[in-house]
Coordinates of C-alpha atoms and ligand atoms in Angstrom, one line a residue:
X1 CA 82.6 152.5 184.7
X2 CA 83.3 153.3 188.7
X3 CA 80.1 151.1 189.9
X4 CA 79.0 154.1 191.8
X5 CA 78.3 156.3 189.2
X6 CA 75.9 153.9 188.4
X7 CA 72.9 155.4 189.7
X8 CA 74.0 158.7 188.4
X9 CA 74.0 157.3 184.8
X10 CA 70.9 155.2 184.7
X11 CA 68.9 158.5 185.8
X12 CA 71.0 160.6 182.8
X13 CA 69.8 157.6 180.4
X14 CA 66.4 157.6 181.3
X15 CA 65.9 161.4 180.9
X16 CA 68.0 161.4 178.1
X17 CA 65.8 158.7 176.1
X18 CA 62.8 158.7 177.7
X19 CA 60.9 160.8 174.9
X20 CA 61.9 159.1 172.1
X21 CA 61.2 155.6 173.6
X22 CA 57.9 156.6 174.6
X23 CA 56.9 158.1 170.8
X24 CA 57.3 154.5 169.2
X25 CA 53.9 153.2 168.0
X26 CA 55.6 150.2 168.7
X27 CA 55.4 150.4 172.7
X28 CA 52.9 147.8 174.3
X29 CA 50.1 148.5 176.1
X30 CA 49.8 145.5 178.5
X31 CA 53.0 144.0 177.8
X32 CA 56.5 144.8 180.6
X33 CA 59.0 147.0 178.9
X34 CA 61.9 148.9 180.1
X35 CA 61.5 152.5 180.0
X36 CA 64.2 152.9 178.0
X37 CA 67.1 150.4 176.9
X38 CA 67.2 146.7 177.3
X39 CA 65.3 144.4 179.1
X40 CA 65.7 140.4 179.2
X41 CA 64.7 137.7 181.7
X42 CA 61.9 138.1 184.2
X43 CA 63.2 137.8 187.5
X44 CA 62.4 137.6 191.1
X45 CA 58.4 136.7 190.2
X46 CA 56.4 136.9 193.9
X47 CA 53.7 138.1 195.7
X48 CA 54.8 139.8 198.4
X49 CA 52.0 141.5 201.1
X50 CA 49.6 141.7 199.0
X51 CA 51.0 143.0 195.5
X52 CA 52.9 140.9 192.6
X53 CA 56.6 141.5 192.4
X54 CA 58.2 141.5 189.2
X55 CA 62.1 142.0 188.9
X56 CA 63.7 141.7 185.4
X57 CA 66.6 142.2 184.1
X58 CA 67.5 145.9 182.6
X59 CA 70.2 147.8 180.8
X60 CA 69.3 151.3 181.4
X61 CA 72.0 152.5 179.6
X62 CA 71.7 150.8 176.4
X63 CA 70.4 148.2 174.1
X64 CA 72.9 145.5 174.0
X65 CA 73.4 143.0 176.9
X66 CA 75.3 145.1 179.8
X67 CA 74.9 146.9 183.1
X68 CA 72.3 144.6 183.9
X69 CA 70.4 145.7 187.0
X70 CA 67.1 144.7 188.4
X71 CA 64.2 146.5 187.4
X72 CA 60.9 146.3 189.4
X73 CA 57.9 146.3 189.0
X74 CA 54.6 145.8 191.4
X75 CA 50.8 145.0 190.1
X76 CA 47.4 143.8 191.5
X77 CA 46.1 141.8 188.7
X78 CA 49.4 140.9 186.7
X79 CA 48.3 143.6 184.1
X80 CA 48.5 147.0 185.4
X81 CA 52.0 147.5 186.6
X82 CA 53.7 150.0 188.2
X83 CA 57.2 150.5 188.5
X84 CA 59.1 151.0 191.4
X85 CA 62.9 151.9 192.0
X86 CA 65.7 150.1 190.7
X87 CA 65.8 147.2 193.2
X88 CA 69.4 146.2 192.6
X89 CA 71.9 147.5 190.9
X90 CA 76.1 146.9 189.6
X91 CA 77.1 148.9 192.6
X92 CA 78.9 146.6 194.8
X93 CA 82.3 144.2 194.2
X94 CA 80.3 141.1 193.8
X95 CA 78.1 142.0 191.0
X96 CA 79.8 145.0 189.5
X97 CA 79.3 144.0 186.1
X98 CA 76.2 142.8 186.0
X99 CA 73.3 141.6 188.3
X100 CA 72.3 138.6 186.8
X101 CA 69.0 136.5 186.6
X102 CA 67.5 135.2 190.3
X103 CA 64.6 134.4 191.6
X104 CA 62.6 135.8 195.3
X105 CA 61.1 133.5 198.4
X106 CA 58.7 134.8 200.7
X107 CA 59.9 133.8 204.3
X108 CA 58.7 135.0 207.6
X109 CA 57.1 138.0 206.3
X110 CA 60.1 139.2 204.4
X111 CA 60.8 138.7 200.4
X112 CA 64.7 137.4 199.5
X113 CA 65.8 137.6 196.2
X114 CA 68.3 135.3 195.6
X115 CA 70.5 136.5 192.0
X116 CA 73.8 136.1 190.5
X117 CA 76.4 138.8 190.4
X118 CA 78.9 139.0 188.1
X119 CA 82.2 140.0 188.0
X120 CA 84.7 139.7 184.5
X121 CA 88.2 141.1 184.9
X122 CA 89.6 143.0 181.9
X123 CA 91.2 139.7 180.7
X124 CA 87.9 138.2 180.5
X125 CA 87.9 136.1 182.7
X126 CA 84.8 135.6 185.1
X127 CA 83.8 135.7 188.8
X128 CA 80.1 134.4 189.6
X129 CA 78.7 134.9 192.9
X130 CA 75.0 133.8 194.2
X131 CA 73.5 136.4 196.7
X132 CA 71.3 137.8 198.6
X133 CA 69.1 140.6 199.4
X134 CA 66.5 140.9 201.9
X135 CA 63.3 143.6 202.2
X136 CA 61.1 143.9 204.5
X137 CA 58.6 146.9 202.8
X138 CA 59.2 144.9 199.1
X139 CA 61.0 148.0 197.8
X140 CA 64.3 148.6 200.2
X141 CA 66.7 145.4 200.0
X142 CA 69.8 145.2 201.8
X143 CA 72.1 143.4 199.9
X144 CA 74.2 140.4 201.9
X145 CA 78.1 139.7 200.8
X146 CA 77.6 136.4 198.4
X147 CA 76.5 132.9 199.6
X148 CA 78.0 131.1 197.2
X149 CA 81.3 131.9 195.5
X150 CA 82.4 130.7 192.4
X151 CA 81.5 127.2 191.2
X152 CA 81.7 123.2 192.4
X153 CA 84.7 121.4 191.1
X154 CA 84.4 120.2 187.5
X155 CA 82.1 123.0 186.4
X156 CA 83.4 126.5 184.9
X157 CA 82.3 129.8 186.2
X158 CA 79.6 130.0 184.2
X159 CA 77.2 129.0 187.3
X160 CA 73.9 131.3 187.5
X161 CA 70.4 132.1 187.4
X162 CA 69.3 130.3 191.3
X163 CA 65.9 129.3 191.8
X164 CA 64.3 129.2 194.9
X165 CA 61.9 127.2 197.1
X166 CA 61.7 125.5 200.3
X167 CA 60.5 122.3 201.3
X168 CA 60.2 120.5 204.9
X169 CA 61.6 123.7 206.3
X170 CA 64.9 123.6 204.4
X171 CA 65.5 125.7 201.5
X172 CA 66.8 124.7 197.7
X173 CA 68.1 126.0 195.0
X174 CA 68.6 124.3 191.5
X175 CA 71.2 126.7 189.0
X176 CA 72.0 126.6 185.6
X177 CA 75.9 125.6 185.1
X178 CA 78.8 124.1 182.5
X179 CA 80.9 121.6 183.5
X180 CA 84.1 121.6 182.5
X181 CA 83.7 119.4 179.3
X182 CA 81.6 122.5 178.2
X183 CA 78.2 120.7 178.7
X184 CA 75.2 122.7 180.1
X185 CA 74.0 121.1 183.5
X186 CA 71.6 121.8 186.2
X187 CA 72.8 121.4 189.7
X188 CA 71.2 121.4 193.8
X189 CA 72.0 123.4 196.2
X190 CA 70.4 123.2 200.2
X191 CA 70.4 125.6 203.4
X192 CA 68.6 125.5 206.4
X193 CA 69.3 129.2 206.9
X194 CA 68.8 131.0 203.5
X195 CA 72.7 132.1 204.0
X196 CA 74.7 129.4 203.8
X197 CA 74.5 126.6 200.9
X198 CA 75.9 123.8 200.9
X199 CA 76.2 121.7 197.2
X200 CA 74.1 118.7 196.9
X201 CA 75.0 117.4 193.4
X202 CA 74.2 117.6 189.7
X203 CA 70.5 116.9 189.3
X204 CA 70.6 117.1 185.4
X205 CA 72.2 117.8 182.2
X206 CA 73.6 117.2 178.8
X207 CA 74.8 113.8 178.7
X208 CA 73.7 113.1 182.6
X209 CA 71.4 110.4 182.9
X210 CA 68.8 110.3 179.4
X211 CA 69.8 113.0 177.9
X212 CA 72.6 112.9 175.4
X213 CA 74.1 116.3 173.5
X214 CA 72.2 118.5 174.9
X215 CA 74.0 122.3 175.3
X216 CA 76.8 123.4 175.9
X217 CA 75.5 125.8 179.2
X218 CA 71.9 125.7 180.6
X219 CA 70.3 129.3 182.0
X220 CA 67.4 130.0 184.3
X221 CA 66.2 126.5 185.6
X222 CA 63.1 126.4 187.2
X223 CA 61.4 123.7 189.1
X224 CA 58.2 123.2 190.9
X225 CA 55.3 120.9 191.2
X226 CA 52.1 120.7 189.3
X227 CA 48.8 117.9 190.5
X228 CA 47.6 116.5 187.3
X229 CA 43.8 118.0 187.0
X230 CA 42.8 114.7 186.0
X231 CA 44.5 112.0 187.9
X232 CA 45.3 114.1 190.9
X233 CA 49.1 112.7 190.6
X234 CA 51.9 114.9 191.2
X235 CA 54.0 115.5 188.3
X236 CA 57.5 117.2 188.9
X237 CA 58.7 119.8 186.4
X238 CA 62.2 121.0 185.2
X239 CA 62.1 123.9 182.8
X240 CA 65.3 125.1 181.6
X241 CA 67.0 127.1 178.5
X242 CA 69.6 124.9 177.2
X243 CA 72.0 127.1 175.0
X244 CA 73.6 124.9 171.7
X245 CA 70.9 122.7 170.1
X246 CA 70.7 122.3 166.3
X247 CA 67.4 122.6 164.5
X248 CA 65.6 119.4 164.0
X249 CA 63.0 120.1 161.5
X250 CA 60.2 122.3 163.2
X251 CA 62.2 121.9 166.2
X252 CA 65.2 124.5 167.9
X253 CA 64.1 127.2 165.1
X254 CA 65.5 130.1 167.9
X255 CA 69.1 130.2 168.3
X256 CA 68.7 129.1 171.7
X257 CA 65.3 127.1 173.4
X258 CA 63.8 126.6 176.1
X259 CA 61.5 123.8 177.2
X260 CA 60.9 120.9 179.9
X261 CA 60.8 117.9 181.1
X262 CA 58.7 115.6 183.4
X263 CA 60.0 113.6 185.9
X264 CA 60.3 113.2 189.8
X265 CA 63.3 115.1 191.7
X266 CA 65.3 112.6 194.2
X267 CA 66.2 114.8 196.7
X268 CA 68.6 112.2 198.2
X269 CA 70.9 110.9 195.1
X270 CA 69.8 113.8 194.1
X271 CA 68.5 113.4 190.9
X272 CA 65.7 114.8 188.8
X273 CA 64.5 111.4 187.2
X274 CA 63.0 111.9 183.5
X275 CA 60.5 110.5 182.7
X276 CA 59.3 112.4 179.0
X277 CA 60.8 113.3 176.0
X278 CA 62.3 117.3 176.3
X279 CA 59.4 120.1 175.3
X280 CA 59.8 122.9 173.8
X281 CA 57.2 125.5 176.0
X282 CA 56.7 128.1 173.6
X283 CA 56.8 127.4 169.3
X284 CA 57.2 130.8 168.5
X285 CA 60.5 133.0 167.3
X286 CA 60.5 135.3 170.6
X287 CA 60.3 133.2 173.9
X288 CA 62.9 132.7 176.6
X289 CA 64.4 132.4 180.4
X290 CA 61.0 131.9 181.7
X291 CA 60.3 132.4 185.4
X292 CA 57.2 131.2 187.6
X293 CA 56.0 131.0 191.0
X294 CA 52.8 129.8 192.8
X295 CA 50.2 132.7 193.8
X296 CA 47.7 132.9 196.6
X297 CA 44.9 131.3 195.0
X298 CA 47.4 128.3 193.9
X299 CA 47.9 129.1 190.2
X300 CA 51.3 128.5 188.8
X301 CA 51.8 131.1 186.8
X302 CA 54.7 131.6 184.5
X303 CA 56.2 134.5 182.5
X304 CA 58.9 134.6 180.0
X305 CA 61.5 137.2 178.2
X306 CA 59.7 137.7 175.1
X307 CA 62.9 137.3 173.2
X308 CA 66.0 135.4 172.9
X309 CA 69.9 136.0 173.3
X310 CA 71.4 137.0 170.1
X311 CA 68.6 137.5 168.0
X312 CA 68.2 140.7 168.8
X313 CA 68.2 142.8 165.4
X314 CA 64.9 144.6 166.4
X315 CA 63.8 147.8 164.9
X316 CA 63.1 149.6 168.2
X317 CA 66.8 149.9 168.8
X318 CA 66.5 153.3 166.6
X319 CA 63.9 154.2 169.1
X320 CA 66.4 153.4 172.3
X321 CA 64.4 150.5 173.5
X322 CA 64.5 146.6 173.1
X323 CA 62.3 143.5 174.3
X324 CA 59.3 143.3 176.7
X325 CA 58.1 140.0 179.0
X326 CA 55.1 138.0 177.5
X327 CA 52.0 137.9 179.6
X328 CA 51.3 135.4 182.1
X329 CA 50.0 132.1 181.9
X330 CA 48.6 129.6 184.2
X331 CA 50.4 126.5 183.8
X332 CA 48.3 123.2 184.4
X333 CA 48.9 119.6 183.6
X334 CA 45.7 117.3 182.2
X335 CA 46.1 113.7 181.7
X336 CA 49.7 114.2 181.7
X337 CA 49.7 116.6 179.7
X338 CA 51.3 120.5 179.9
X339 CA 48.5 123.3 179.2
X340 CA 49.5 126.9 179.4
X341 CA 46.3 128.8 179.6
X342 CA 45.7 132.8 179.9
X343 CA 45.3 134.0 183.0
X344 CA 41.6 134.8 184.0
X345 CA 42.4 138.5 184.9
X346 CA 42.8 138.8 181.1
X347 CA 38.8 139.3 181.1
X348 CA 39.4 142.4 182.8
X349 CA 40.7 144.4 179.9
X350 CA 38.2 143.3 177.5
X351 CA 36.1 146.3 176.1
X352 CA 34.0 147.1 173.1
X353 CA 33.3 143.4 171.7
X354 CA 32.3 141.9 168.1
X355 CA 31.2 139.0 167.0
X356 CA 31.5 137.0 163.8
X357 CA 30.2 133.5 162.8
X358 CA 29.9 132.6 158.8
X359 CA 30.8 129.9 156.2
X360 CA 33.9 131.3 154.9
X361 CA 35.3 130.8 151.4
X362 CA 37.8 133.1 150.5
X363 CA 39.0 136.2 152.0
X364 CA 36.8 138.1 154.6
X365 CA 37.4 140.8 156.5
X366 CA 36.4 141.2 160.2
X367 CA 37.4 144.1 162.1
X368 CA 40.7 146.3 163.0
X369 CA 42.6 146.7 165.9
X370 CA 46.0 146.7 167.1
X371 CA 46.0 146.2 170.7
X372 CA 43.1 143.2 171.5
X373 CA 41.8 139.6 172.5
X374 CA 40.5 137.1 170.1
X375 CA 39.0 134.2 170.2
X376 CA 38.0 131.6 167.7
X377 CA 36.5 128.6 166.6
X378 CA 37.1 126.7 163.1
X379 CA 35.2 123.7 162.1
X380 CA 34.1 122.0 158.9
X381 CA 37.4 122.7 157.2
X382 CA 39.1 120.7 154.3
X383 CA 41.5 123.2 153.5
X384 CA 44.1 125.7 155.0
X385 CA 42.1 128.5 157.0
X386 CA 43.7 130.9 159.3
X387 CA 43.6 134.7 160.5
X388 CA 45.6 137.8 159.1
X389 CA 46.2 139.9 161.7
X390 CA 47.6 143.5 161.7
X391 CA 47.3 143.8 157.9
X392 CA 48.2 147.4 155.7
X393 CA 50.4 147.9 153.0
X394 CA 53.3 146.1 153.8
X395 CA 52.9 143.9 156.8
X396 CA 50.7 141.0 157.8
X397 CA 51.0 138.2 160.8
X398 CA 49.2 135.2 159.2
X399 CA 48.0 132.6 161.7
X400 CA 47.4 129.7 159.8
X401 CA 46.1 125.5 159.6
X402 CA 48.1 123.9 156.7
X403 CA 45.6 121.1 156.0
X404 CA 48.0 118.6 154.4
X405 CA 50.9 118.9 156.5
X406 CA 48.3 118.7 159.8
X407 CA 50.6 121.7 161.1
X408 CA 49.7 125.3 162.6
X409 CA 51.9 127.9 161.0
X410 CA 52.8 131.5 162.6
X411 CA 53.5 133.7 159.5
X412 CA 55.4 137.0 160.4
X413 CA 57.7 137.2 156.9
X414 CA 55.2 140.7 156.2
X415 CA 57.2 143.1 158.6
X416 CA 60.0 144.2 160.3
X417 CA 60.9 141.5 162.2
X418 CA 64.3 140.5 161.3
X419 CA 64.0 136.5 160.9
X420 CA 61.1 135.9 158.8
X421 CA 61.1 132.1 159.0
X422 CA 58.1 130.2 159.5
X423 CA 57.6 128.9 162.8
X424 CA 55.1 125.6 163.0
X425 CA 53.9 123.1 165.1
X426 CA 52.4 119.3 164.4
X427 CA 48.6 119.2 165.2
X428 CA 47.6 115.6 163.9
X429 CA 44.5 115.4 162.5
X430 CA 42.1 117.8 164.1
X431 CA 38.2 118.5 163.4
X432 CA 38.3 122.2 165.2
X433 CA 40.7 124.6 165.8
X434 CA 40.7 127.0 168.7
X435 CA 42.7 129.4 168.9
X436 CA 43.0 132.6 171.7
X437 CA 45.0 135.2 170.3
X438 CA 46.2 138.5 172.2
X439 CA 47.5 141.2 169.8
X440 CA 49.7 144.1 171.6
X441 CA 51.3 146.6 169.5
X442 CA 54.3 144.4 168.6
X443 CA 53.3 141.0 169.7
X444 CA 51.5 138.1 169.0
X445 CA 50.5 135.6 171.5
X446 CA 48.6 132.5 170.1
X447 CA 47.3 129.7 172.6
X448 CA 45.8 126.9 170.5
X449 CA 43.4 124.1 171.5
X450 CA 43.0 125.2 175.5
X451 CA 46.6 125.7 175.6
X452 CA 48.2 122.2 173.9
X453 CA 50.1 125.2 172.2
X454 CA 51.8 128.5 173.0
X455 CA 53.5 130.5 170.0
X456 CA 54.9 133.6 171.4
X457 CA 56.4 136.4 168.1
X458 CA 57.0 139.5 168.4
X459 CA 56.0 141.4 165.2
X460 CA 56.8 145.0 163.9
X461 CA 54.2 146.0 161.3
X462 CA 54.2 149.6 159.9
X463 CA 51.7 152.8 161.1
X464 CA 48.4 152.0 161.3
X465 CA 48.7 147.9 160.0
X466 CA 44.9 147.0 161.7
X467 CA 43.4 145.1 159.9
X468 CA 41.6 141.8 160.6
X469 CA 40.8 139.0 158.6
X470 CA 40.0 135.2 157.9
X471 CA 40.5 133.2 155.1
X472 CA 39.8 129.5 153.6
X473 CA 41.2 128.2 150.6
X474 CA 38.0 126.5 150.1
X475 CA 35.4 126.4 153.4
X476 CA 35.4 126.7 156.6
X477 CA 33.1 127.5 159.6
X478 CA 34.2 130.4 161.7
X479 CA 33.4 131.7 164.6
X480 CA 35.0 135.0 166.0
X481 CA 34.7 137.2 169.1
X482 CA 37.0 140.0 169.4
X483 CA 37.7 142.1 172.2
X484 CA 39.2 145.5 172.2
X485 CA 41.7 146.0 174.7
X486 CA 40.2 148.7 177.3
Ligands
LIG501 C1 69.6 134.5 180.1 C2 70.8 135.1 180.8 C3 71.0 134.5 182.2 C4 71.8 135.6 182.8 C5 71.1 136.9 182.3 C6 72.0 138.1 182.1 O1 69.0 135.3 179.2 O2 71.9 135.0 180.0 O3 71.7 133.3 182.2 O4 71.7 135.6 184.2 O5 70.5 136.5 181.0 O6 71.2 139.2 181.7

C-alpha cells in the first residue's frame, strides 16, 4: 500500500464496518475496543493537562496483525473514554509498515510519545527505528525523523517497544530486544535531550545474569518504582513479555507470558539486579504487553492488551472486530508482595445493587447480568465452591476453589472461546476466599484475596447467557454483593 493512502483507507474501513462491529452483543461496555478491526497493546498511557491518554495499537483495516497505527483515546476517570483522531499513523519512511508499541513522557508542558516504527522490505528483511513525536494540545503531534536507528551490535533488528521516564533530569529508556544468539533481552538507553540516545548496556535477559532460557525475544518492558506499603522500602520493578517459554505445570499456559521481577536497577553497570523468582502478572488465557504509568494522585496504574499474539481465533472476527484492553489496576506492593487492586473509580459505575448471604449446599441461583461488579466472601468451606457466571444453554464461566488441590480454577470450556483449557493458580491452604469479579460482555476479570491474584479471560457466551450462581459440593458460607453496571 502507498503509505499515503493510508488515511484514505482507514476512514473507507471504518464506514465500511462500522455497523456490523457495533451490532455484536459481544462489544464491551467499559472495556477499550477498536471501532472496527484489531487492536493489541496499550500504548502511550499518560495524563496529559488534565485528561488520561490512552494510545494503543490498531489495525483499522483488518483483523490480523498489520497497518498498525496508534489509536487514541482520552478519559477523566479511566472509564468513560472518548476517542480522538488517529494519533499516528504508517505514513512516513520510518514507520511505514507499522507503528509499533511506545510509551509518552510529560515534559515541560508538552506529551512525547516515544514508539517504534517499522520498516520490512519485500525480502523480509527488517528496519526498526525509535521515534518521536511531540504535542503540545495532546491531539496534534509532529512526528521527528528517528532517534535511534536500527540496533546495538550483537542484537538483531528486532529492537522495540521503548519505555520512558526520566530521572535526575536525564531521560531513559529500557527496550525489548534479541541478541544475536536469538535470546530475548532488555536493554538501557539515556538522553539528556529527549532526541538523542545514546546506549548504555543490556540491563537483562535470557541467560544474562539469573536468568537462564528464558525467550527467544522480549516485547514491551516496563520499569518503575513502587514503596512497599508496609516497610516503606523501595522495591524496583521490571515487567516484560518474554516470547518462547514452555508450560510448566500451571505455569506459561498462553503461548506467550508476561510477568516480573523484583530487583534494584544499577544505573551505572547498568544492571537490573534480581532479586525474586519471575511472576507471572496475570493467570488467566487473555493477558498481555501491559503498559503503566504513575497518575496525579500517585497511583501506579497499569493496563494490559486483553489478549495475546497468536491466539487469536476469536469469534468476533466474523463481526470485523478483535481484542479490547482490560481495565486498570492499581498496582501496590505489601510486605514485599505485588497486589493489583481495581481502581477506586470502579465505584462510580456501580448501580442497582443485591445482596446475598446464606449457607450454601448445592446449587443456588443469585441473580443475572451480563455487564456488572461482584464481590464475595466464602468461608466455612470443606469442599470445592465457586460462582457460574454468564450461564444459558450452552455457555458457562465457572470460577471455582478446588479444595484438595488448594488451587483457584477459571473455567471458560462452556463457550466460544477457542482454547478451553483450564487456567489455575496455587492458593495454599486458605480459610476465606475473596474474590472481586467484573463481568463485561465478553470478559472476565477475577482479583482474588485483595489482589494476591489477577486472572484476566475473555469469554464469548451465546445471546442472553446471564445467569448467576454459586455452588458447594458440600457447604459453604457465602456472601454476595452485586453491582449492576450503570
Ligand atoms: C506486542 C507487539 C510489540 C510490537 C507490537 C506490534 O504485542 O508484538 O512488540 O511493538 O505488538 O503491534
Amino acid at each position: 500500500m502507498d503509505f499515503k493512502d493510508v488515511e484514505k483507507k482507514e476512514e473507507e474501513s471504518v464506514l465500511e464496518k462500522k455497523e456490523i462491529v457495533e451490532k455484536d452483543f459481544w462489544r464491551q461496555k467499559y472495556h477499550i475496543q477498536g471501532i472496527v478491526g484489531l487492536i493489541n497493546d496499550p500504548n502511550g498511557f499518560s495524563q496529559f493537562k488534565g485528561k488520561y491518554h490512552m494510545f494503543y495499537q490498531w489495525n483499522p483495516l483488518g483483523t490480523i496483525h498489520k497497518n498498525k497505527t496508534w489509536a487514541h483515546s482520552v478519559s477523566d476517570d479511566l472509564l468513560h473514554w472518548e476517542r480522538l483522531g488517529t494519533a499516528l499513523r504508517p505514513d512516513t519512511w520510518y514507520s511505514k509498515d507499522g507503528v509499533y508499541s511506545g510509551s509518552a513522557i510529560v515534559d515541560d508542558g508538552k506529551l512525547y510519545l516515544f514508539y517504534t516504527g517499522n520498516v520490512k522490505d519485500c525480502g523480509g528483511n527488517r528496519e526498526s527505528y525509535q521515534c518521536l513525536a511531540v504535542s503540545s494540545d495532546g491531539e496534534n503531534f509532529e512526528r521527528w525523523e528517528p532517534s535511534i536507528v536500527n540496533q546495538p551490535d550483537g542484537y538483531t533488528r528486532h529492537i522495540r517497544d521503548p519505555k520512558i521516564w526520566k530521572k535526575d533530569g536525564k531521560f531513559y529508556a529500557v527496550i525489548g530486544i534479541q541478541s544475536e544468539d536469538l535470546e530475548g533481552k532488555a536493554v538501557l538507553y539515556s538522553s539528556e535531550n529527549i532526541k538523542d540516545w545514546k546506549f548504555e548496556g543490556e540491563i537483562a535477559g535470557a541467560n544474562h545474569g539469573k536468568l537462564k532460557d528464558f525467550g527467544f525475544m522480549w516485547e514491551c518492558p516496563d520499569y518503575f518504582q513502587l514503596k512497599d506499603e508496609k516497610t516503606g522500602e523501595i522495591k524496583d520493578l521490571l515487567v516484560f513479555s518474554p516470547q518462547g517459554l514452555e508450560p510448566e505445570g500451571d505455569l506459561y499456559n498462553n503461548k506467550y507470558q508476561t510477568g516480573y521481577l523484583f530487583g534494584k536497577l544499577d544505573y551505572e553497570k547498568p544492571e537490573f539486579e534480581i532479586s525474586s523468582d519471575f511472576v507471572e502478572i496475570d493467570r488467566g488465557h487473555d493477558f498481555y504487553a501491559p503498559q503503566s504509568m504513575e497518575d496525579d494522585k500517585g497511583r501506579r496504574i497499569i493496563v494490559g492488551w486483553m489478549g495475546v499474539p497468536e491466539e487469536e481465533d476469536f469469534p468476533t472476527v466474523k463481526n470485523e472486530w478483535i481484542h479490547c484492553l482490560t481495565l486498570p489496576r492499581e498496582l501496590k506492593v505489601i510486605n514485599g508482595r505485588l497486589y493489583q487492586l481495581p481502581i477506586k473509580e470502579m465505584e462510580s459505575i456501580r448501580g442497582e445493587k443485591i445482596e446475598f448471604n446464606e449457607k450454601v449446599a448445592g446449587e443456588v441461583k443469585v441473580g443475572t447480568g451480563t455487564t456488572y461488579e461482584l464481590k464475595t466472601k466464602f468461608s466455612n468451606f470443606n469442599s470445592d465452591f465457586g460462582l457460574k457466571l454468564r450461564t444459558g444453554k450452552n455457555s458457562e464461566t465457572v470460577l471455582k476453589f478446588d479444595y484438595n488441590d488448594k488451587k483457584f480454577v477459571l473455567d471458560r470450556t462452556k463457550g466460544e472461546q477457542p482454547d478451553k483449557r483450564l487456567r489455575k493458580v496455587y492458593l495454599g491452604n486458605i480459610s476465606e476466599l475473596e474474590l472481586t469479579v467484573f463481568v463485561d460482555n465478553s470478559s472476565v476479570e477475577v482479583f482474588i484475596n485483595s489482589g494476591q491474584e489477577v486472572f484476566s479471560s475473555r469469554i464469548f457466551p451465546e445471546k442472553g447467557a446471564d445467569g448467576i450462581s454459586v455452588f458447594a459440593n458440600e457447604n459453604a458460607s457465602v456472601k454476595i454483593e452485586k453491582w449492576e453496571w450503570k
